[in-house]
Amino acid sequence: MSERPVRVRFAPSPTGPLHIGGVRTALYNYLFAKQHGGKFLLRIEDTDQKRFVPGAEEYINESLAWLGLTVDEGVKEGGEYGPYKQSERMDMYASYAHQLVSEDKAYYAFDTPDEINAMKERLMANNMAAKYDAISRMSMKNSLTLSSDEVKEKLQNGDDYVVRIKLPRNEEIRFHDIIRGWIVFNSSQLDDKVLLKGDGLPTYHLANIVDDHKMDISHVIRGEEWLPSAPLHVMLYRYLGWEDTMPQFAHLPLILRPDGKGKLSKRDGDKLGIPVFPLEWHAADGEKSSGYRESGFMPNAVVNLLAMLGWHPSDNKELFTVDELVQAFSLERVSKSGAKFDIDKAKWYNHQYLMSATSDELLALIKDDLEPMHTALGQEYLVRVLDMLKEKVSFANDILPLGEYFFRLPTKYDEGVQNKKWNSEVANHIHNYVDDLIANNWKNAAEMENHLQSYADNSGINKGTLMQPLRWAISGQAGGPPIFEMMELIGLDSIAERVKIARLKHAL
Ligand code: GLU
């Protein structure tokens, strides 16, 4: 068999903000496409106009763009297989449903909602599965039970109808899933799903199969929640005569709560402080949901951490650039079982990316938090503060609050150090030491460090007893970045002023 070009699609419905599970689906599709020199499509599945949420499509585009998941063919990008939005393809679906009816693979059903409910109640009362299927359909009002004249009359009268697939009563449906191996369902487990709704519009199932076929999709990589629909989809390919070009399936595991008990929902996320959306989302009712971007995550860190939620490489490597992921990724190494979300690990990833961020990237990450005092000392000064403090935090936006004393005199002083380690003797030593620095213009870190050693030796005290009080006098803090680097940056003049202020704070 000649190799089929890889064409995969991410097919979200614009019904709200994209869950990170969806983002991971998009990422795996993207990686798979790139690895095989194939195409990554974005198809907007908006057949269900009732669930349409304004802004959701833009949100999807913005999320993918933020993460660098470039779309090859889509609504914005165009392409030879368009349109890429189902609401613009509505005239393509109905004829397939009618074709299936004429071939006795689907049927018209005229039942009212009440009649369907009554049927379901009857079945439930007898402890049977409440579904419209090969057995129950024979007691319902459809083109299998009505005479052809009655059907014709109803259609001519414009009576409401839907088209349902006609599944066999008891037949094995087998298909191969790249992640899960052979999957077997029996048609008796399924129901005769609606393909075409009363308004003449297709359901998800029909539109999805028609589009995957017409867009020549080679692999369907999607969430596990679609596994129960897969046998119906296989039957649709078979009925429509498209089985030989049916895409290969890969159903991805769920992203679970940290305790492994169930899917990570928005509510769990709120409780545990884990964003479940890539970007902040403002719902029409005013409810705000937090996003990775606004929480200070870097896009490459999110890509990396999402890649590892359900997939693992053959070695223990944890940090991957996108290009490395493209090389290393394989669907065969995606696990069948759910992937537990670990917030500490997520922060660890962000920290790693923060550590290797360039100055420009760091500046971009904190640009919204900048106040005049942060820029007053110049960009180079600011960048040095960011570089010095980034190892202390998981998120870039925690850096400036942590390092406020770099930009102005300390406003808070650690009481523990003040009460236990700050006294007039220590204060005098520090004053003398700083005086020496000024007198000799010893202003770089090495000079400052050397002199603290010689000052301590000459005074017969331990250098260690001066270190924390020195830091405290300058920054107000008990801990922080390497002290002499910090001092070099703050500069002798400001150090002298700070020490003067601190000397007034004797615990005498
Ligand atoms: N529109 C479906 C969704 O919202 C697509 C499922 C599929 O990939 O087949 O996830």
PDB file of C-alpha atoms in Angstrom, residues 10 18 21-31 40 64 69 252:
ATOM      1  CA  PHE A  10      -8.372  19.459  15.234  1.00  0.00           C
ATOM      2  CA  LEU A  18     -11.093  25.420  24.967  1.00  0.00           C
ATOM      3  CA  GLY A  21      -7.585  18.550  27.191  1.00  0.00           C
ATOM      4  CA  GLY A  22      -8.600  20.022  23.845  1.00  0.00           C
ATOM      5  CA  VAL A  23      -5.371  21.959  23.619  1.00  0.00           C
ATOM      6  CA  ARG A  24      -3.449  18.740  24.171  1.00  0.00           C
ATOM      7  CA  THR A  25      -5.485  17.089  21.391  1.00  0.00           C
ATOM      8  CA  ALA A  26      -4.511  19.951  19.096  1.00  0.00           C
ATOM      9  CA  LEU A  27      -0.868  19.610  20.142  1.00  0.00           C
ATOM     10  CA  TYR A  28      -0.704  15.873  19.471  1.00  0.00           C
ATOM     11  CA  ASN A  29      -2.301  16.398  16.078  1.00  0.00           C
ATOM     12  CA  TYR A  30       0.192  19.154  15.334  1.00  0.00           C
ATOM     13  CA  LEU A  31       3.203  17.079  16.414  1.00  0.00           C
ATOM     14  CA  PHE A  40      -2.588  20.147  10.418  1.00  0.00           C
ATOM     15  CA  LEU A  64      -3.315  27.923  19.189  1.00  0.00           C
ATOM     16  CA  LEU A  69       0.600  25.559  16.928  1.00  0.00           C
ATOM     17  CA  LEU A 252      -6.205   9.990  23.714  1.00  0.00           C
TER      18      LEU A 252
END
